[in-house]
């Protein structure tokens, strides 16, 4: 996953995925821009990890950009649900 894009590439993809996921999800986020960027990076990594676990990606193969957006969207959704309960 990280081998294909490199560490910097995953950061850039995660930042873009986090921004797009925030645009797709209506409403106000409990965190700011920095939190959204970090959640986007985590979503991109999550998409690659789950894709490998399911068998969609081979070892060393990275998840696609759309999968990174979906991962960021899911993490942002869970983040909102957790913070809403507080």
Short mmCIF file of C-alpha atoms in Angstrom, two decimals:
data_model
loop_
_atom_site.label_atom_id
_atom_site.label_comp_id
_atom_site.label_asym_id
_atom_site.label_seq_id
_atom_site.Cartn_x
_atom_site.Cartn_y
_atom_site.Cartn_z
CA UNK A 1 0.00 0.00 0.00
CA UNK A 2 2.47 2.65 1.12
CA UNK A 3 5.16 1.12 -1.10
CA UNK A 4 3.23 2.07 -4.25
CA UNK A 5 2.67 5.75 -3.55
CA UNK A 6 5.26 6.44 -0.92
CA UNK A 7 4.57 8.10 2.40
CA UNK A 8 4.17 11.59 0.95
CA UNK A 9 1.79 10.29 -1.70
CA UNK A 10 -0.46 8.74 0.94
CA UNK A 11 -0.55 12.02 2.83
CA UNK A 12 -1.60 13.92 -0.29
CA UNK A 13 -4.20 11.30 -1.24
CA UNK A 14 -5.51 11.26 2.32
CA UNK A 15 -5.80 15.03 2.45
CA UNK A 16 -7.73 15.09 -0.81
CA UNK A 17 -9.92 12.17 0.25
CA UNK A 18 -10.67 13.85 3.59
CA UNK A 19 -11.65 17.09 1.87
CA UNK A 20 -13.93 15.32 -0.60
CA UNK A 21 -15.49 13.19 2.16
CA UNK A 22 -16.23 16.35 4.15
CA UNK A 23 -17.87 17.92 1.09
CA UNK A 24 -19.99 14.80 0.52
CA UNK A 25 -21.14 14.61 4.13
CA UNK A 26 -23.58 17.39 5.00
CA UNK A 27 -23.55 19.13 8.35
CA UNK A 28 -20.96 20.63 10.60
CA UNK A 29 -18.01 18.58 11.82
CA UNK A 30 -16.98 18.60 15.46
CA UNK A 31 -13.33 18.96 14.41
CA UNK A 32 -11.62 21.52 12.27
CA UNK A 33 -9.71 21.26 9.04
CA UNK A 34 -6.71 19.55 10.63
CA UNK A 35 -8.88 16.81 12.14
CA UNK A 36 -10.55 16.26 8.77
CA UNK A 37 -7.17 15.94 7.07
CA UNK A 38 -5.99 13.40 9.62
CA UNK A 39 -9.22 11.44 9.24
CA UNK A 40 -8.71 11.48 5.46
CA UNK A 41 -5.21 10.03 5.80
CA UNK A 42 -6.57 7.38 8.16
CA UNK A 43 -9.36 6.63 5.68
CA UNK A 44 -6.91 6.13 2.84
CA UNK A 45 -4.87 3.74 4.96
CA UNK A 46 -8.02 1.96 6.13
CA UNK A 47 -9.16 1.47 2.53
CA UNK A 48 -5.84 -0.11 1.61
CA UNK A 49 -5.82 -2.35 4.68
CA UNK A 50 -9.40 -3.55 4.23
CA UNK A 51 -8.89 -4.04 0.51
CA UNK A 52 -5.93 -6.32 1.18
CA UNK A 53 -7.80 -8.20 3.91
CA UNK A 54 -10.75 -8.85 1.60
CA UNK A 55 -8.48 -9.79 -1.29
CA UNK A 56 -9.17 -6.85 -3.61
CA UNK A 57 -5.52 -5.76 -3.58
CA UNK A 58 -2.31 -7.77 -3.70
CA UNK A 59 0.65 -7.18 -1.42
CA UNK A 60 2.31 -3.91 -2.42
CA UNK A 61 -0.73 -2.74 -4.39
CA UNK A 62 -2.36 0.47 -3.20
CA UNK A 63 -6.04 1.24 -2.85
CA UNK A 64 -7.57 3.52 -5.42
CA UNK A 65 -8.56 7.12 -4.87
CA UNK A 66 -12.27 6.29 -4.71
CA UNK A 67 -11.59 3.66 -2.04
CA UNK A 68 -9.63 6.27 -0.07
CA UNK A 69 -12.62 8.64 -0.24
CA UNK A 70 -14.96 5.88 0.95
CA UNK A 71 -12.58 5.05 3.82
CA UNK A 72 -12.34 8.72 4.81
CA UNK A 73 -16.13 9.06 4.61
CA UNK A 74 -16.61 6.05 6.91
CA UNK A 75 -14.07 7.29 9.45
CA UNK A 76 -15.64 10.77 9.39
CA UNK A 77 -19.07 9.23 9.96
CA UNK A 78 -17.84 7.19 12.93
CA UNK A 79 -16.04 10.27 14.30
CA UNK A 80 -19.24 12.31 14.15
CA UNK A 81 -21.29 9.57 15.81
CA UNK A 82 -18.78 9.15 18.64
CA UNK A 83 -18.51 12.88 19.35
CA UNK A 84 -22.27 13.40 19.09
CA UNK A 85 -22.85 10.99 22.01
CA UNK A 86 -20.71 13.09 24.35
#
